[in-house]
């Protein structure tokens, strides 16, 4: 089994392509939509988690690339700037998936990229700009 | 039998002083009791690292040839305006100051990515800033325009000054409205979606000397990695508040005015902060040593988070409208556990004051004292206590 979080960027011409339907129906992938910005006639962005057999995920990703969707891994988009973090803990109640977590003994904040769904809730909350999300 | 500060300093000099942090003393007192601990321990070090609502620095700028009088003119550090109304070569940079072209909250909520606090962090971190000045010119100071790159070493003097620092306890902020709000207490989600607090609790300087017995005007302290002093009671210093049996205020009370040489400080302990929708501010590391003069001071310094209570206030209506309404009280043990049970639900908590860095401040100050690099001072005048 394979699991991949990817960011899909759609050119305007492909906005109407039923991508998630096709991935499920034709490529046997489970799709979890983490974030979507799709407006008619504009560039669209979709953040999804693809789940399925290795082959299914790989074929699904190929399909996306072939029809002209830009596919980027999610991990590269989210950065925790350790040196800027003051461990104030202001982000902790805002992170819905515990990607930003707190060791309460040490009162030390750490970031676990694999749990991040780039909801961006941490961005306005961090006074030291220790979270960087590049879109 | 009590001890004097002079006796404690003598022990520091001989390398015989017993120094522990305000966190370590808690366990020690539990094992040994207050009487024995008071005999054995000489100094308890405290610490805090938090956005300080009132921070700035003043600078004396070396003269050019020909000379320039900046007083009454306009000047900027990296496009952030500085106050020029003192004299020919002194300027003041406030942590909240913003470039003239910053959109503020015109695009709400504003990001406030760069302000006076960030200039201070840059200077202390060894970076150069662009100094731009416009003057009207006089017979003795003819130069009217100046622009040059300056690093901290290029100033004659650079002095950090906090009119108010080290708040003794502070509100817990919640938002009872139906929309998200952006405050100096951070981002508050609607319907009490989170509760933000801002104190190092059991490590915080004035919570370990609740009646200002040892901390007063003239007290030497750790200030942003360098040495500073209490120069005056902080603005808004208000000792006359309800207190617990342990004398600890149950809400915002005393404050410290502190001052120190910016050139001795480190950007590890002086950080620019951007509060979305609110503005820029400066996070400052502050640590005060507390001499254990007697058993009462041991009892004070062994205060635990669970014994420090504070008020929960609504920042959507009650704080901005100044209604004075208090929703209730919680203690720092609960706040640091990650949630408070309040308003019939569990509300997740977030801090603004870094306990991790507060601990580092207290540890650093402890090391300085143990190495004989830092001596304690008798206050030259007390802080108002009633």
Short mmCIF file of C-alpha atoms in Angstrom, two decimals:
data_model
loop_
_atom_site.label_atom_id
_atom_site.label_comp_id
_atom_site.label_asym_id
_atom_site.label_seq_id
_atom_site.Cartn_x
_atom_site.Cartn_y
_atom_site.Cartn_z
CA UNK A 1 0.00 0.00 0.00
CA UNK A 2 1.12 3.54 -0.70
CA UNK A 3 0.06 6.88 0.70
CA UNK A 4 1.07 10.19 -0.82
CA UNK A 5 0.12 13.78 -0.07
CA UNK A 6 0.37 15.94 -3.17
CA UNK A 7 -0.49 19.43 -4.31
CA UNK A 8 -2.21 19.59 -7.68
CA UNK A 9 -2.16 22.79 -9.70
CA UNK A 10 -4.76 22.94 -12.48
CA UNK A 11 -4.45 25.19 -15.51
CA UNK A 12 -7.80 26.92 -16.28
CA UNK A 13 -8.53 24.51 -19.16
CA UNK A 14 -8.60 21.54 -16.80
CA UNK A 15 -10.82 23.03 -14.11
CA UNK A 16 -13.77 21.08 -15.36
CA UNK A 17 -11.96 17.74 -15.50
CA UNK A 18 -13.48 15.43 -12.82
CA UNK A 19 -10.07 14.46 -11.51
CA UNK A 20 -11.06 12.96 -8.16
CA UNK A 21 -13.84 10.94 -9.80
CA UNK A 22 -11.40 9.54 -12.34
CA UNK A 23 -8.78 8.73 -9.72
CA UNK A 24 -11.32 6.78 -7.72
CA UNK A 25 -13.22 5.14 -10.56
CA UNK A 26 -10.47 4.42 -13.06
CA UNK A 27 -7.36 4.13 -10.90
CA UNK A 28 -8.76 2.63 -7.71
CA UNK A 29 -7.27 5.32 -5.42
CA UNK A 30 -8.80 6.47 -2.18
CA UNK A 31 -8.84 10.25 -2.18
CA UNK A 32 -8.88 12.50 0.83
CA UNK A 33 -9.21 16.17 -0.08
CA UNK A 34 -7.22 18.21 2.43
CA UNK A 35 -7.62 21.60 0.85
CA UNK A 36 -9.11 22.98 -2.33
CA UNK A 37 -9.13 26.32 -4.11
CA UNK A 38 -10.98 25.93 -7.37
CA UNK A 39 -12.56 28.89 -9.12
CA UNK A 40 -13.95 28.72 -12.67
CA UNK A 41 -11.58 30.07 -15.33
CA UNK A 42 -8.75 30.50 -12.81
CA UNK A 43 -5.82 28.33 -11.80
CA UNK A 44 -7.01 25.77 -9.25
CA UNK A 45 -5.16 24.10 -6.39
CA UNK A 46 -6.07 20.89 -4.75
CA UNK A 47 -4.24 19.23 -1.88
CA UNK A 48 -5.07 15.54 -1.66
CA UNK A 49 -3.93 12.39 0.02
CA UNK A 50 -3.79 9.45 -2.39
CA UNK A 51 -4.17 6.05 -0.85
CA UNK A 52 -4.04 2.68 -2.60
CA UNK A 53 -1.73 -0.05 -3.86
CA UNK A 54 1.69 1.16 -4.98
CA UNK A 55 0.73 0.54 -8.57
CA UNK A 56 -2.63 2.30 -8.30
CA UNK A 57 -1.08 5.42 -6.74
CA UNK A 58 1.69 5.48 -9.34
CA UNK A 59 -0.78 5.04 -12.24
CA UNK A 60 -3.06 7.71 -10.74
CA UNK A 61 -0.18 10.18 -10.49
CA UNK A 62 0.84 9.43 -14.07
CA UNK A 63 -2.71 10.12 -15.23
CA UNK A 64 -2.62 13.52 -13.51
CA UNK A 65 0.71 14.43 -15.11
CA UNK A 66 -0.39 13.24 -18.53
CA UNK A 67 -3.45 15.46 -18.64
CA UNK A 68 -1.30 18.47 -17.70
CA UNK A 69 -1.78 18.87 -13.97
CA UNK A 70 1.28 19.98 -12.05
CA UNK A 71 1.94 17.51 -9.22
CA UNK A 72 4.19 18.45 -6.30
CA UNK A 73 4.84 16.60 -3.09
CA UNK A 74 3.34 18.35 -0.06
CA UNK A 75 6.40 18.02 2.17
CA UNK A 76 8.37 20.63 0.25
CA UNK A 77 5.74 23.27 0.78
CA UNK A 78 5.70 23.36 4.56
CA UNK A 79 8.68 24.52 6.52
CA UNK A 80 9.23 24.80 10.25
CA UNK A 81 12.05 27.25 10.88
CA UNK A 82 13.42 25.80 14.09
CA UNK A 83 15.71 28.74 14.82
CA UNK A 84 12.83 31.20 14.66
CA UNK A 85 10.55 29.19 16.96
CA UNK A 86 10.50 30.57 20.50
CA UNK A 87 8.43 27.65 21.84
CA UNK A 88 5.80 30.07 23.09
CA UNK A 89 3.12 27.44 22.30
CA UNK A 90 0.62 29.93 20.77
CA UNK A 91 0.27 27.61 17.74
CA UNK A 92 -0.65 24.51 19.72
CA UNK A 93 -4.42 25.05 20.14
CA UNK A 94 -4.73 26.07 16.48
CA UNK A 95 -3.16 23.00 14.84
CA UNK A 96 -5.98 20.54 14.12
CA UNK A 97 -3.82 17.48 13.44
CA UNK A 98 -1.14 17.78 16.12
CA UNK A 99 1.49 18.41 13.43
CA UNK A 100 2.70 21.11 15.80
CA UNK A 101 2.94 19.33 19.10
CA UNK A 102 4.18 20.17 22.55
CA UNK A 103 6.26 18.13 24.96
CA UNK A 104 4.70 19.40 28.19
CA UNK A 105 7.59 18.29 30.37
CA UNK A 106 10.10 20.36 28.40
CA UNK A 107 7.49 22.82 27.09
CA UNK A 108 9.17 22.34 23.71
CA UNK A 109 7.32 22.66 20.41
CA UNK A 110 8.11 20.31 17.52
CA UNK A 111 6.78 19.92 14.00
CA UNK A 112 5.75 16.65 12.36
CA UNK A 113 5.40 17.32 8.62
CA UNK A 114 3.68 14.02 7.90
CA UNK A 115 0.68 15.10 9.98
CA UNK A 116 0.38 18.56 8.42
CA UNK A 117 -2.62 19.15 6.16
CA UNK A 118 -1.50 22.71 5.30
CA UNK A 119 -4.66 24.26 6.68
CA UNK A 120 -2.48 27.35 7.32
CA UNK A 121 -3.99 27.97 10.76
CA UNK A 122 -0.49 28.33 12.22
CA UNK A 123 0.55 31.10 9.83
CA UNK A 124 -1.21 34.11 11.38
CA UNK A 125 -0.70 32.70 14.87
CA UNK A 126 3.10 32.51 14.91
CA UNK A 127 4.48 35.88 15.97
CA UNK A 128 8.04 34.83 15.10
CA UNK A 129 7.21 33.62 11.59
CA UNK A 130 8.62 30.19 12.29
CA UNK A 131 6.12 28.52 9.95
CA UNK A 132 6.55 29.08 6.25
CA UNK A 133 4.18 27.74 3.66
CA UNK A 134 5.03 28.41 0.06
CA UNK A 135 2.31 28.39 -2.53
CA UNK B 1 18.77 33.74 61.27
CA UNK B 2 18.54 35.83 58.14
CA UNK B 3 21.22 36.55 55.57
CA UNK B 4 22.19 39.85 53.99
CA UNK B 5 22.89 40.46 50.32
CA UNK B 6 26.47 41.41 51.26
CA UNK B 7 26.93 38.00 52.91
CA UNK B 8 25.49 36.25 49.86
CA UNK B 9 27.86 38.20 47.58
CA UNK B 10 30.77 37.16 49.78
CA UNK B 11 29.77 33.51 49.25
CA UNK B 12 29.48 34.10 45.47
CA UNK B 13 33.00 35.55 45.52
CA UNK B 14 34.35 32.48 47.33
CA UNK B 15 32.49 30.16 44.97
CA UNK B 16 30.42 28.85 47.86
CA UNK B 17 26.99 30.23 47.05
CA UNK B 18 24.15 27.76 46.58
CA UNK B 19 22.09 28.86 43.60
CA UNK B 20 18.99 27.13 42.23
CA UNK B 21 16.31 28.12 39.76
CA UNK B 22 12.75 29.01 40.73
CA UNK B 23 11.74 25.64 39.29
CA UNK B 24 14.34 23.62 41.17
CA UNK B 25 13.52 25.25 44.50
CA UNK B 26 10.02 23.77 44.44
CA UNK B 27 11.20 20.17 44.73
CA UNK B 28 13.95 21.13 47.13
CA UNK B 29 11.53 22.77 49.56
CA UNK B 30 9.21 19.77 49.32
CA UNK B 31 12.08 17.53 50.47
CA UNK B 32 13.82 19.78 52.99
CA UNK B 33 11.12 22.14 54.18
CA UNK B 34 11.32 25.93 54.19
CA UNK B 35 13.53 26.28 57.27
CA UNK B 36 16.33 24.00 56.10
CA UNK B 37 16.10 25.21 52.49
CA UNK B 38 16.37 28.83 53.69
CA UNK B 39 19.61 27.98 55.49
CA UNK B 40 21.11 26.12 52.55
CA UNK B 41 20.03 28.14 49.52
CA UNK B 42 21.43 31.61 48.88
CA UNK B 43 19.91 32.65 45.57
CA UNK B 44 16.92 31.60 43.48
CA UNK B 45 17.08 32.63 39.83
CA UNK B 46 13.96 33.47 37.86
CA UNK B 47 13.34 34.00 34.16
CA UNK B 48 10.85 34.98 31.52
CA UNK B 49 10.87 35.32 27.75
CA UNK B 50 7.85 37.04 26.43
CA UNK B 51 6.59 39.85 24.24
CA UNK B 52 7.09 42.98 26.34
CA UNK B 53 4.34 45.45 25.72
CA UNK B 54 6.56 48.46 26.28
CA UNK B 55 10.03 48.29 24.75
CA UNK B 56 12.42 50.51 22.88
CA UNK B 57 16.00 51.64 22.66
CA UNK B 58 17.71 54.99 22.48
CA UNK B 59 20.81 55.65 20.44
CA UNK B 60 23.43 58.35 20.23
CA UNK B 61 24.60 58.71 16.65
CA UNK B 62 28.19 59.67 15.85
CA UNK B 63 28.49 63.04 14.20
CA UNK B 64 29.37 63.47 10.57
CA UNK B 65 31.49 66.22 9.06
CA UNK B 66 29.86 68.68 8.74
CA UNK B 67 27.68 68.13 11.77
CA UNK B 68 23.97 67.43 11.69
CA UNK B 69 21.25 68.23 14.24
CA UNK B 70 18.57 65.57 14.01
CA UNK B 71 16.46 67.09 16.82
CA UNK B 72 13.25 68.40 15.28
CA UNK B 73 13.96 66.61 12.02
CA UNK B 74 12.95 63.16 10.77
CA UNK B 75 14.94 59.94 10.86
CA UNK B 76 14.49 56.26 10.03
CA UNK B 77 16.19 52.93 10.77
CA UNK B 78 15.46 50.58 7.86
CA UNK B 79 12.49 52.81 6.99
CA UNK B 80 11.09 52.52 10.52
CA UNK B 81 10.66 56.02 11.97
CA UNK B 82 12.58 56.92 15.13
CA UNK B 83 11.73 59.71 17.55
CA UNK B 84 14.06 62.68 17.12
CA UNK B 85 12.78 65.15 19.69
CA UNK B 86 15.57 64.79 22.27
CA UNK B 87 18.66 66.56 20.95
CA UNK B 88 21.16 66.87 18.11
CA UNK B 89 22.22 63.22 18.03
CA UNK B 90 19.87 61.14 20.22
CA UNK B 91 17.04 59.13 18.74
CA UNK B 92 14.56 56.66 20.21
CA UNK B 93 13.30 53.57 18.42
CA UNK B 94 10.10 52.00 19.74
CA UNK B 95 9.32 48.30 19.29
CA UNK B 96 5.83 49.09 17.94
CA UNK B 97 7.04 51.62 15.33
CA UNK B 98 6.13 50.74 11.73
CA UNK B 99 7.40 51.93 8.35
CA UNK B 100 5.27 54.80 7.00
CA UNK B 101 4.22 52.65 4.05
CA UNK B 102 3.12 49.62 6.09
CA UNK B 103 -0.58 49.05 5.28
CA UNK B 104 -1.35 48.45 8.99
CA UNK B 105 -4.84 46.98 9.26
CA UNK B 106 -6.02 48.47 5.96
CA UNK B 107 -5.90 44.93 4.64
CA UNK B 108 -7.34 43.21 7.68
CA UNK B 109 -5.83 41.45 9.50
CA UNK B 110 -2.52 43.23 8.91
CA UNK B 111 0.64 41.11 8.96
CA UNK B 112 3.02 43.65 10.52
CA UNK B 113 6.03 41.78 9.24
CA UNK B 114 8.62 44.44 10.09
CA UNK B 115 8.78 47.10 12.75
CA UNK B 116 11.01 48.66 15.39
CA UNK B 117 11.32 45.36 17.26
CA UNK B 118 12.76 43.68 14.17
CA UNK B 119 15.27 46.51 13.71
CA UNK B 120 16.44 45.92 17.29
CA UNK B 121 16.78 42.18 16.68
CA UNK B 122 18.77 42.86 13.50
CA UNK B 123 21.15 45.29 15.22
CA UNK B 124 21.75 43.00 18.19
CA UNK B 125 22.25 40.12 15.75
CA UNK B 126 25.19 41.98 14.18
CA UNK B 127 23.42 43.22 11.06
CA UNK B 128 23.72 46.71 9.66
CA UNK B 129 20.71 48.93 9.18
CA UNK B 130 20.18 51.91 6.89
CA UNK B 131 20.00 55.17 8.78
CA UNK B 132 18.22 57.95 6.89
CA UNK B 133 17.87 61.42 8.39
CA UNK B 134 16.47 64.78 7.29
CA UNK B 135 17.24 67.92 9.28
CA UNK B 136 16.49 71.62 8.82
CA UNK B 137 20.12 72.75 9.22
CA UNK B 138 21.53 75.34 11.64
CA UNK B 139 24.66 77.49 11.74
CA UNK B 140 26.34 75.00 14.08
CA UNK B 141 24.82 71.84 12.51
CA UNK B 142 24.60 72.59 8.77
CA UNK B 143 24.08 69.09 7.29
CA UNK B 144 20.49 68.50 6.12
CA UNK B 145 20.46 64.99 4.75
CA UNK B 146 22.27 61.81 5.68
CA UNK B 147 21.97 58.20 4.60
CA UNK B 148 24.37 55.49 5.66
CA UNK B 149 24.66 51.94 6.84
CA UNK B 150 25.20 51.55 10.57
CA UNK B 151 25.89 48.52 12.76
CA UNK B 152 25.49 48.46 16.53
CA UNK B 153 29.20 49.15 17.02
CA UNK B 154 28.90 52.38 15.01
CA UNK B 155 26.67 54.08 17.60
CA UNK B 156 28.23 55.97 20.49
CA UNK B 157 25.59 54.53 22.78
CA UNK B 158 22.74 52.08 22.33
CA UNK B 159 20.53 51.44 25.35
CA UNK B 160 17.54 49.12 25.68
CA UNK B 161 14.80 50.64 27.80
CA UNK B 162 11.58 48.96 28.87
CA UNK B 163 9.20 51.42 30.50
CA UNK B 164 7.29 48.29 31.49
CA UNK B 165 8.60 44.75 31.69
CA UNK B 166 8.21 41.59 33.75
CA UNK B 167 4.47 41.91 34.37
CA UNK B 168 3.54 40.24 37.63
CA UNK B 169 0.82 37.95 36.35
CA UNK B 170 -1.52 38.70 33.43
CA UNK B 171 -4.98 38.04 32.00
CA UNK B 172 -5.98 34.88 30.19
CA UNK B 173 -7.71 35.93 26.97
CA UNK B 174 -10.72 34.27 25.35
CA UNK B 175 -13.08 35.41 22.60
CA UNK B 176 -16.79 34.99 23.29
CA UNK B 177 -17.92 36.48 19.98
CA UNK B 178 -18.87 34.54 16.86
CA UNK B 179 -15.91 35.67 14.76
CA UNK B 180 -12.16 35.24 15.01
CA UNK B 181 -10.32 38.19 16.57
CA UNK B 182 -6.70 39.32 16.34
CA UNK B 183 -5.31 40.79 19.57
CA UNK B 184 -2.10 41.48 21.45
CA UNK B 185 -2.98 38.24 23.27
CA UNK B 186 -2.76 36.43 19.94
CA UNK B 187 -5.34 34.99 17.58
CA UNK B 188 -8.51 34.09 19.47
CA UNK B 189 -10.99 31.75 17.88
CA UNK B 190 -14.73 32.39 18.26
CA UNK B 191 -16.90 30.97 21.03
CA UNK B 192 -13.92 30.54 23.35
CA UNK B 193 -12.15 28.27 20.86
CA UNK B 194 -8.84 28.83 22.62
CA UNK B 195 -7.50 30.56 25.72
CA UNK B 196 -4.17 32.39 25.60
CA UNK B 197 -2.02 33.18 28.62
CA UNK B 198 1.21 35.13 28.99
CA UNK B 199 3.38 34.44 32.01
CA UNK B 200 6.21 32.13 32.98
CA UNK B 201 4.19 31.40 36.14
CA UNK B 202 6.39 29.77 38.76
CA UNK B 203 9.56 30.99 36.98
CA UNK B 204 8.41 34.58 36.54
CA UNK B 205 10.49 37.16 38.50
CA UNK B 206 7.82 39.16 40.33
CA UNK B 207 5.71 36.08 41.09
CA UNK B 208 8.67 34.84 43.15
CA UNK B 209 8.94 38.07 45.13
CA UNK B 210 5.27 38.99 45.31
CA UNK B 211 5.67 41.84 47.82
CA UNK B 212 8.82 43.32 46.19
CA UNK B 213 10.95 42.60 49.26
CA UNK B 214 14.19 42.09 47.34
CA UNK B 215 13.50 43.44 43.84
CA UNK B 216 13.60 47.23 43.80
CA UNK B 217 15.09 50.19 42.02
CA UNK B 218 18.73 49.41 41.31
CA UNK B 219 18.35 45.63 41.16
CA UNK B 220 20.86 44.13 38.74
CA UNK B 221 19.38 41.56 36.37
CA UNK B 222 19.72 39.47 33.22
CA UNK B 223 18.40 41.52 30.33
CA UNK B 224 18.34 39.95 26.87
CA UNK B 225 21.62 38.11 27.38
CA UNK B 226 23.37 41.12 28.92
CA UNK B 227 23.26 42.88 32.25
CA UNK B 228 20.58 45.42 33.06
CA UNK B 229 19.01 47.15 36.01
CA UNK B 230 15.63 48.02 37.40
CA UNK B 231 15.56 51.78 36.88
CA UNK B 232 12.08 52.61 38.11
CA UNK B 233 8.75 50.94 38.85
CA UNK B 234 7.35 49.90 35.49
CA UNK B 235 4.49 51.89 34.04
CA UNK B 236 1.08 50.57 35.16
CA UNK B 237 2.77 49.12 38.30
CA UNK B 238 -0.21 48.39 40.49
CA UNK B 239 0.48 46.51 43.72
CA UNK B 240 -3.00 47.13 45.17
CA UNK B 241 -4.77 44.13 43.67
CA UNK B 242 -6.49 41.11 45.25
CA UNK B 243 -3.91 38.54 46.36
CA UNK B 244 -4.01 34.94 47.49
CA UNK B 245 -2.98 33.67 50.92
CA UNK B 246 0.50 33.25 49.46
CA UNK B 247 0.48 37.03 48.68
CA UNK B 248 0.60 36.31 44.95
CA UNK B 249 -1.56 38.73 42.93
CA UNK B 250 -4.59 37.12 41.28
CA UNK B 251 -4.19 39.22 38.15
CA UNK B 252 -1.90 41.82 36.55
CA UNK B 253 -0.08 43.78 39.28
CA UNK B 254 3.53 44.96 39.58
CA UNK B 255 5.84 45.79 36.68
CA UNK B 256 9.49 46.74 36.27
CA UNK B 257 11.10 49.56 34.34
CA UNK B 258 14.41 48.11 33.14
CA UNK B 259 17.42 49.41 31.27
CA UNK B 260 20.63 47.94 29.88
CA UNK B 261 23.40 48.27 27.30
CA UNK B 262 22.09 46.99 23.97
CA UNK B 263 25.67 46.30 22.87
CA UNK B 264 25.97 43.52 25.46
CA UNK B 265 22.78 41.75 24.39
CA UNK B 266 22.07 38.80 22.11
CA UNK B 267 19.41 38.25 19.45
CA UNK B 268 18.78 34.90 21.13
CA UNK B 269 17.06 36.91 23.85
CA UNK B 270 15.77 39.88 21.90
CA UNK B 271 13.35 38.97 19.15
CA UNK B 272 11.06 40.92 16.90
CA UNK B 273 7.50 39.59 16.95
CA UNK B 274 4.59 40.22 14.58
CA UNK B 275 1.11 39.90 16.02
CA UNK B 276 -1.34 39.49 13.17
CA UNK B 277 -3.94 42.25 13.15
CA UNK B 278 -2.24 43.99 16.08
CA UNK B 279 1.33 45.09 15.36
CA UNK B 280 4.97 44.45 16.13
CA UNK B 281 6.44 43.96 19.56
CA UNK B 282 9.67 42.85 21.15
CA UNK B 283 10.19 39.57 23.00
CA UNK B 284 12.74 40.08 25.75
CA UNK B 285 14.51 37.61 28.01
CA UNK B 286 14.51 38.86 31.59
CA UNK B 287 15.87 37.15 34.68
CA UNK B 288 16.09 38.45 38.23
CA UNK B 289 18.08 36.80 41.02
CA UNK B 290 16.25 36.59 44.33
CA UNK B 291 18.39 36.56 47.46
CA UNK B 292 17.12 34.12 50.06
CA UNK B 293 17.27 36.45 53.04
CA UNK B 294 15.06 34.31 55.24
CA UNK B 295 12.39 31.63 55.40
CA UNK B 296 9.72 33.95 53.99
CA UNK B 297 11.71 34.38 50.77
CA UNK B 298 12.04 30.61 50.45
CA UNK B 299 8.28 30.28 50.86
CA UNK B 300 7.75 32.94 48.19
CA UNK B 301 10.21 31.46 45.69
CA UNK B 302 8.84 27.93 46.05
CA UNK B 303 5.49 29.03 44.64
CA UNK B 304 4.09 26.51 42.13
CA UNK B 305 2.05 27.05 38.97
CA UNK B 306 -0.93 25.50 40.74
CA UNK B 307 -0.77 28.23 43.40
CA UNK B 308 -0.76 31.13 40.93
CA UNK B 309 -4.23 32.18 39.86
CA UNK B 310 -5.27 34.63 37.21
CA UNK B 311 -8.34 36.11 35.57
CA UNK B 312 -10.02 34.97 32.38
CA UNK B 313 -11.21 37.94 30.33
CA UNK B 314 -13.24 38.21 27.12
CA UNK B 315 -11.24 40.12 24.51
CA UNK B 316 -14.08 40.51 22.00
CA UNK B 317 -16.12 42.86 24.16
CA UNK B 318 -15.14 43.18 27.83
CA UNK B 319 -11.48 44.09 27.30
CA UNK B 320 -11.92 46.56 24.39
CA UNK B 321 -14.90 48.22 26.09
CA UNK B 322 -13.18 48.25 29.48
CA UNK B 323 -16.16 46.72 31.30
CA UNK B 324 -13.89 45.22 33.94
CA UNK B 325 -15.85 41.97 33.77
CA UNK B 326 -13.97 38.84 34.80
CA UNK B 327 -15.27 35.51 33.57
CA UNK B 328 -13.53 33.54 36.29
CA UNK B 329 -10.14 32.36 37.54
CA UNK B 330 -7.75 29.60 36.54
CA UNK B 331 -4.26 28.65 37.69
CA UNK B 332 -1.08 28.17 35.66
CA UNK B 333 -0.98 24.44 36.38
CA UNK B 334 -4.25 24.12 34.47
CA UNK B 335 -3.13 26.53 31.74
CA UNK B 336 0.09 24.60 31.12
CA UNK B 337 -1.74 21.26 31.04
CA UNK B 338 -3.10 22.22 27.59
CA UNK B 339 -6.71 22.87 28.46
CA UNK B 340 -8.87 24.62 31.00
CA UNK B 341 -12.35 23.52 31.92
CA UNK B 342 -14.27 26.70 31.70
CA UNK B 343 -17.68 27.91 30.51
CA UNK B 344 -18.83 24.25 30.71
CA UNK B 345 -16.29 22.99 28.19
CA UNK B 346 -12.64 22.15 27.69
CA UNK B 347 -10.85 25.08 26.08
CA UNK B 348 -7.39 24.40 24.60
CA UNK B 349 -4.71 26.77 25.88
CA UNK B 350 -1.77 28.44 24.17
CA UNK B 351 1.03 30.51 25.63
CA UNK B 352 2.64 33.72 24.48
CA UNK B 353 5.44 33.53 27.02
CA UNK B 354 7.98 30.78 26.32
CA UNK B 355 8.47 28.60 29.39
CA UNK B 356 11.32 26.76 27.65
CA UNK B 357 13.23 29.99 27.15
CA UNK B 358 12.28 31.26 30.62
CA UNK B 359 13.97 28.16 32.01
CA UNK B 360 17.06 28.88 29.87
CA UNK B 361 17.20 32.43 31.27
CA UNK B 362 17.02 31.19 34.87
CA UNK B 363 19.69 28.54 34.13
CA UNK B 364 21.98 31.08 32.44
CA UNK B 365 21.70 33.51 35.36
CA UNK B 366 22.39 30.66 37.76
CA UNK B 367 25.58 29.79 35.84
CA UNK B 368 26.71 33.44 35.86
CA UNK B 369 26.31 33.63 39.64
CA UNK B 370 28.00 30.27 40.27
CA UNK B 371 30.95 31.37 38.13
CA UNK B 372 31.24 34.63 40.08
CA UNK B 373 30.39 36.71 37.01
CA UNK B 374 27.26 38.24 38.48
CA UNK B 375 26.70 39.74 41.93
CA UNK B 376 23.47 40.68 43.65
CA UNK B 377 22.50 44.23 44.54
CA UNK B 378 20.67 45.85 47.42
CA UNK B 379 17.86 47.95 45.98
CA UNK B 380 18.52 51.68 46.41
CA UNK B 381 14.78 52.32 46.77
CA UNK B 382 11.81 49.98 47.03
CA UNK B 383 9.07 49.53 44.46
CA UNK B 384 5.73 50.85 45.68
CA UNK B 385 4.07 48.01 47.56
CA UNK B 386 0.70 49.49 48.43
#
